[in-house]
PDB file of C-alpha atoms in Angstrom:
ATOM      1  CA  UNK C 295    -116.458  33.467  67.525  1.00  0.00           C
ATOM      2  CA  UNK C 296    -116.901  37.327  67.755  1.00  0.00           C
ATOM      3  CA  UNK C 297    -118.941  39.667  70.351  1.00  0.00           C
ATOM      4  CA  UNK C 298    -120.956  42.082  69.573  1.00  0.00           C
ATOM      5  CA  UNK C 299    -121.533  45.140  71.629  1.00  0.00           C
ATOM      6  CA  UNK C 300    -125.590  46.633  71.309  1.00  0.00           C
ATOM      7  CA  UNK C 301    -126.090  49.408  72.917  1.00  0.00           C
ATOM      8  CA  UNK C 302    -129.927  50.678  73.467  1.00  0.00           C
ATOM      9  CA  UNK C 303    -130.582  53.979  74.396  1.00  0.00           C
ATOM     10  CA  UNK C 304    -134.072  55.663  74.922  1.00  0.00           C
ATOM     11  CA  UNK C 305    -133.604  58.493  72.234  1.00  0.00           C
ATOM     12  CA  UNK C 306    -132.852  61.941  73.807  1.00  0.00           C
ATOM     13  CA  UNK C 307    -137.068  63.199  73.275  1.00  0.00           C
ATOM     14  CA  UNK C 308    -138.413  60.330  75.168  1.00  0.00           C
ATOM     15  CA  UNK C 309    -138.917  60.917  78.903  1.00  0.00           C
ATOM     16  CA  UNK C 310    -136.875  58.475  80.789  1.00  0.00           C
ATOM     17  CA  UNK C 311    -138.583  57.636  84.524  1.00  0.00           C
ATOM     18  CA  UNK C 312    -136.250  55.021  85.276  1.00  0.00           C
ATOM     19  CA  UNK C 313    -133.196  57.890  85.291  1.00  0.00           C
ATOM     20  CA  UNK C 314    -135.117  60.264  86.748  1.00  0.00           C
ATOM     21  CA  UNK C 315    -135.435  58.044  89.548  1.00  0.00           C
ATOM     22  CA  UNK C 316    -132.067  57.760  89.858  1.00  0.00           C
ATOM     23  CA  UNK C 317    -131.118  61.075  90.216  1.00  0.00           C
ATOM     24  CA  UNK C 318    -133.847  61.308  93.099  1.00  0.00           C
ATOM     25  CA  UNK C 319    -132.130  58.885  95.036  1.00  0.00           C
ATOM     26  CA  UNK C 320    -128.632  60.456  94.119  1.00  0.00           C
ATOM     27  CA  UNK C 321    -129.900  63.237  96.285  1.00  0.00           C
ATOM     28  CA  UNK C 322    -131.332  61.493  98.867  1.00  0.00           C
ATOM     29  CA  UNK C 323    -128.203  59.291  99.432  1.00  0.00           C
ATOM     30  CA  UNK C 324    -125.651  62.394  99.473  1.00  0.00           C
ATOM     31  CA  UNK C 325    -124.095  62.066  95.829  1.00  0.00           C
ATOM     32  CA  UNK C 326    -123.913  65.694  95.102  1.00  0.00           C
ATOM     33  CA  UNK C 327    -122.203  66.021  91.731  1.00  0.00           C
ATOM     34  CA  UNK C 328    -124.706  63.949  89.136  1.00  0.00           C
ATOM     35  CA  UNK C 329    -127.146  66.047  87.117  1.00  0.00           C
ATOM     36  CA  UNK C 330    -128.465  63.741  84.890  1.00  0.00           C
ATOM     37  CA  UNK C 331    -128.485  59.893  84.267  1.00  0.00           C
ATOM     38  CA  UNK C 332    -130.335  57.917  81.586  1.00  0.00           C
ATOM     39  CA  UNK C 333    -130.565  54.097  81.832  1.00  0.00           C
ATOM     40  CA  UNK C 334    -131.012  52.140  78.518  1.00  0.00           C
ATOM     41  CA  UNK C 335    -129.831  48.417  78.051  1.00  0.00           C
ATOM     42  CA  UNK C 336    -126.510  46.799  76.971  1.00  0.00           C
ATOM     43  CA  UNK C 337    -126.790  43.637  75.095  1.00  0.00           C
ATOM     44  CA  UNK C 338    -123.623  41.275  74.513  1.00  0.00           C
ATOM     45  CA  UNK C 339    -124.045  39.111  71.396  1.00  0.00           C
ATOM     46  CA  UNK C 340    -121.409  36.167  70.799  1.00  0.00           C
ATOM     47  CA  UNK C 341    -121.867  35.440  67.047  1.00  0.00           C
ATOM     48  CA  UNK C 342    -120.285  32.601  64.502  1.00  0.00           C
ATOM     49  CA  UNK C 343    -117.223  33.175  62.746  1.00  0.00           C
ATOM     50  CA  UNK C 344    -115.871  36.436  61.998  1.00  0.00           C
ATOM     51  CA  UNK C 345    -117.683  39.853  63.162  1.00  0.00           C
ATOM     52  CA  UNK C 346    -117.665  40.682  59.136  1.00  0.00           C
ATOM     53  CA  UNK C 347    -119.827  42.612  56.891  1.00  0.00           C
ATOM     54  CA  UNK C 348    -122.937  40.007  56.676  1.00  0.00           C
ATOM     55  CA  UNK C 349    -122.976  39.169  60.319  1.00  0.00           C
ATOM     56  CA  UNK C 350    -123.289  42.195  61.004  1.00  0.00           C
ATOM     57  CA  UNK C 351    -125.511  43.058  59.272  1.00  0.00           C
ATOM     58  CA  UNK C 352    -127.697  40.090  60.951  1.00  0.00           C
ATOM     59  CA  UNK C 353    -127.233  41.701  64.420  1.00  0.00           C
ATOM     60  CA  UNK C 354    -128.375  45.082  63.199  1.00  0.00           C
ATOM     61  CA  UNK C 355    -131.789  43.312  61.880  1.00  0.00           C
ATOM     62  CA  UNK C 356    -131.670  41.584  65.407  1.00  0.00           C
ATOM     63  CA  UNK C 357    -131.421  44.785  67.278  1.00  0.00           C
ATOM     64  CA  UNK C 358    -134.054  46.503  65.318  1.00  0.00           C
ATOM     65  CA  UNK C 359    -136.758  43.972  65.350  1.00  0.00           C
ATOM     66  CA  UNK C 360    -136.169  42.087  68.812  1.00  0.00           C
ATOM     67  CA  UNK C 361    -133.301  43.985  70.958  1.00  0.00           C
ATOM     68  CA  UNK C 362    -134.419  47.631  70.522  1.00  0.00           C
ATOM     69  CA  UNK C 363    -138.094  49.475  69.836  1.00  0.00           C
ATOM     70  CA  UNK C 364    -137.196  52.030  67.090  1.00  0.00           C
ATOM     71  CA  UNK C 365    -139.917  54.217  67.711  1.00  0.00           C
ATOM     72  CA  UNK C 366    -138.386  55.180  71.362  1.00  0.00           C
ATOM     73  CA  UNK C 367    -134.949  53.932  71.198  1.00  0.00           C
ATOM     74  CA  UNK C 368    -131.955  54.474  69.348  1.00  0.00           C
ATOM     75  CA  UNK C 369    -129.398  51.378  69.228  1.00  0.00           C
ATOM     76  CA  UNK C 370    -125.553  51.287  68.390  1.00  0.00           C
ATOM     77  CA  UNK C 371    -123.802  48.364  67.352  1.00  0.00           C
ATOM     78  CA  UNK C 372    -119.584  47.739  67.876  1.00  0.00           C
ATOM     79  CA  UNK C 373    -117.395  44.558  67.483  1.00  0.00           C
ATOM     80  CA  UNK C 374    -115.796  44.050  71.419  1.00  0.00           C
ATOM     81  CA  UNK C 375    -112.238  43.932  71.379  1.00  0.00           C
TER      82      UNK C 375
ATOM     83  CA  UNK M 177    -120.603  68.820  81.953  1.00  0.00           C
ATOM     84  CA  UNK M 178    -119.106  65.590  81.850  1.00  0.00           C
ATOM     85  CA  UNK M 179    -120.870  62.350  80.742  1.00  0.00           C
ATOM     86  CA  UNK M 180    -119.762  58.817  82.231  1.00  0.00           C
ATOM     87  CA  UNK M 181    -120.786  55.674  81.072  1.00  0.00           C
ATOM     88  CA  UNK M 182    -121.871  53.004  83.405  1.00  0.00           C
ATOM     89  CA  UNK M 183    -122.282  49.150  81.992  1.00  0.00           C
ATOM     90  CA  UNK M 184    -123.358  46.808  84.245  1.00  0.00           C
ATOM     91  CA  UNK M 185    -123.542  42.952  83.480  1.00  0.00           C
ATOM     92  CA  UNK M 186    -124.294  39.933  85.311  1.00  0.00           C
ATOM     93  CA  UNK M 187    -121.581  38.211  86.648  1.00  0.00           C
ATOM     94  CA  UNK M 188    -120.724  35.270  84.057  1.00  0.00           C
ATOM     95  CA  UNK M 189    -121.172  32.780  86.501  1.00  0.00           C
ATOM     96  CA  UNK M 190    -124.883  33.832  87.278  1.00  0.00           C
ATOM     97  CA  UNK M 191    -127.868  32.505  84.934  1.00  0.00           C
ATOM     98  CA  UNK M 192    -129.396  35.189  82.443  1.00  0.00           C
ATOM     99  CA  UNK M 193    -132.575  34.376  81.402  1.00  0.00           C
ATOM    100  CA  UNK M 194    -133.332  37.098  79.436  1.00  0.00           C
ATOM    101  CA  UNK M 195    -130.314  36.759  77.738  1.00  0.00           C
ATOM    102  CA  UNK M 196    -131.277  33.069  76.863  1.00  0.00           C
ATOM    103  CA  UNK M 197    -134.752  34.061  76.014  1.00  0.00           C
ATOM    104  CA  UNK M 198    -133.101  36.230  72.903  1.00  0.00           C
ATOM    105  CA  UNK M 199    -131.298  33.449  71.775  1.00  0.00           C
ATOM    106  CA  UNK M 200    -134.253  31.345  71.852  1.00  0.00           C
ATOM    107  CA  UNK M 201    -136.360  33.985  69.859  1.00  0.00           C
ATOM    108  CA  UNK M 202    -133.550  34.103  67.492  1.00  0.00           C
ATOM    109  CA  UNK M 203    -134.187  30.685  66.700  1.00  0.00           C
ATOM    110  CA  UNK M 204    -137.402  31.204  65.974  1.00  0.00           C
ATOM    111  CA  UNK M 205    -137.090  34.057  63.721  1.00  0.00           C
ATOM    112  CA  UNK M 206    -134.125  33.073  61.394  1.00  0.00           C
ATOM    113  CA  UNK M 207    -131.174  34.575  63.132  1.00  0.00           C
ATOM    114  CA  UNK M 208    -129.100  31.626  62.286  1.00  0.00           C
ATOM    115  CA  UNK M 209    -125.596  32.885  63.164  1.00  0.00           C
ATOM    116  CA  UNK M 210    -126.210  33.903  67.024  1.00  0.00           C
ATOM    117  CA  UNK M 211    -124.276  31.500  69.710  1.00  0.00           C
ATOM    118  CA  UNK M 212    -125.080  33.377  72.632  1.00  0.00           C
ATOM    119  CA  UNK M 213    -126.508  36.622  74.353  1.00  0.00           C
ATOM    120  CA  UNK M 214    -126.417  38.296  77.676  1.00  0.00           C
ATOM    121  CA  UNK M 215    -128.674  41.505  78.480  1.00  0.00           C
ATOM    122  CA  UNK M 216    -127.474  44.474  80.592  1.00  0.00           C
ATOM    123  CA  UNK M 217    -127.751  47.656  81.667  1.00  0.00           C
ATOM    124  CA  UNK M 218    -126.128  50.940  80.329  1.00  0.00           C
ATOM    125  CA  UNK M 219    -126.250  54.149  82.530  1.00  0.00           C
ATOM    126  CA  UNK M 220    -125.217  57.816  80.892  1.00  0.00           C
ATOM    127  CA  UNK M 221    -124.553  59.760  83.577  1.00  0.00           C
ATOM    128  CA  UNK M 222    -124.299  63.428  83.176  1.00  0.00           C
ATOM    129  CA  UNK M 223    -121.665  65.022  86.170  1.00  0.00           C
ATOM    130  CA  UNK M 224    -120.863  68.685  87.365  1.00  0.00           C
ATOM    131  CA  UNK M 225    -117.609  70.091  86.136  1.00  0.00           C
ATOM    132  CA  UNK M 226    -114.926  67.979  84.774  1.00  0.00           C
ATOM    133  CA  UNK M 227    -114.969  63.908  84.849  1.00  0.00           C
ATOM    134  CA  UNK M 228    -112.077  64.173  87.399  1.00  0.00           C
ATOM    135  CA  UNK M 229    -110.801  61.126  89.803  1.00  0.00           C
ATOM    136  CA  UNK M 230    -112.765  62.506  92.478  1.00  0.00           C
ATOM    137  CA  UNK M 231    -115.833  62.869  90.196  1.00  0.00           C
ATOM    138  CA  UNK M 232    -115.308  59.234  89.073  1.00  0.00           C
ATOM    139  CA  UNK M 233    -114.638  58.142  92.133  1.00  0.00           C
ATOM    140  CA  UNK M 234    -118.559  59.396  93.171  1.00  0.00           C
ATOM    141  CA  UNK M 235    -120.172  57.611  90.415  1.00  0.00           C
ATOM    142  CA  UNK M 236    -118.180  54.649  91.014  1.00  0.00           C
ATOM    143  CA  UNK M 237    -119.748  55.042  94.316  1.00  0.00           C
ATOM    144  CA  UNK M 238    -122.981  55.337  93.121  1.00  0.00           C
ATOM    145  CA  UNK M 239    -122.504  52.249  90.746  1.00  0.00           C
ATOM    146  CA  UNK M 240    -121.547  50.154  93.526  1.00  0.00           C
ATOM    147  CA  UNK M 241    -124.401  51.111  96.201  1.00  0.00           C
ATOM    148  CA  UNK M 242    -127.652  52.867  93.565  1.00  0.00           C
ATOM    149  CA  UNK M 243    -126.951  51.284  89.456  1.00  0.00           C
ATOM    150  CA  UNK M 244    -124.994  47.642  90.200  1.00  0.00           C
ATOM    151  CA  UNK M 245    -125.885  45.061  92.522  1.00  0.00           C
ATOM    152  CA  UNK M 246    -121.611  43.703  93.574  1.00  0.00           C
ATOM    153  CA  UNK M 247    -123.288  40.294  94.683  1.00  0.00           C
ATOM    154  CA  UNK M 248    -124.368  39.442  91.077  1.00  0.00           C
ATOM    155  CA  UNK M 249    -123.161  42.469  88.984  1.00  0.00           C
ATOM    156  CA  UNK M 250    -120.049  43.592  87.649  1.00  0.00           C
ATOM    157  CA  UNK M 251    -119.634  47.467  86.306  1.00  0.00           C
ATOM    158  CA  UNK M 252    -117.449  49.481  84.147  1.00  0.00           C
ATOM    159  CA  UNK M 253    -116.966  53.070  83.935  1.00  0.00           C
ATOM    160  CA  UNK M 254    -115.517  55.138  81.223  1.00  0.00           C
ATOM    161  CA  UNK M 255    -115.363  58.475  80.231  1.00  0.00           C
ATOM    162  CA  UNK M 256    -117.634  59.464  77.213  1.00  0.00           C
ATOM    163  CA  UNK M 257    -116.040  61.464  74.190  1.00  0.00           C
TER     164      UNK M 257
END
């Protein structure tokens, strides 16, 4: 069994209101050093066997049609130590 | 400008539905290979000045009380490259 790490990230044109929102209430609540923040989603996928070329190559197909929207998000995919 | 990344995941103990309603999709749309996933949250948060120990000990600050929720929610921090 091997993990795999998807990361999902709005990409860097589209507005993100959730991280905005954040940095409001970093303000408010007297953190003084954050400029920006941008929340996106972490997945953590435990797949069959060995993390190798194929399977892969199955959890990049997963994150494009069902983890990630690729018209407003970019995704990353890594094998978790 | 510094950037820090903030991942915050259930703790394994606690129930993700979302996570299970992947794998279920999965299932139902020929990802054969995929045992198990769990959904999270990824912060990038963009700092004054250099990602120092007492910059990183703010945002580990503001993962604990703003981004995380410590009753159900464990977070890492590292520093982007």
């Amino acid at each position: 069994m091997a993990r795999v790490i998807v990361d999902v990230m709005l990409k860097p044109e589209i507005l993100d209101p959730q991280g905005q929102a954040v940095v409001g209430a970093c303000g408010r609540l007297g953190f003084s050093g954050i400029e920006q923040v941008r929340q996106g989603k972490r997945f953590e996928v435990e797949v069959e066997g060995e993390a190798d070329e194929a399977r892969l190559e199955e959890v990049r197909r997963l994150a494009e049609t069902l983890l990630a929207n690729p018209v407003i998000e970019d995704f990353e995919l890594r094998v978790a130590e």
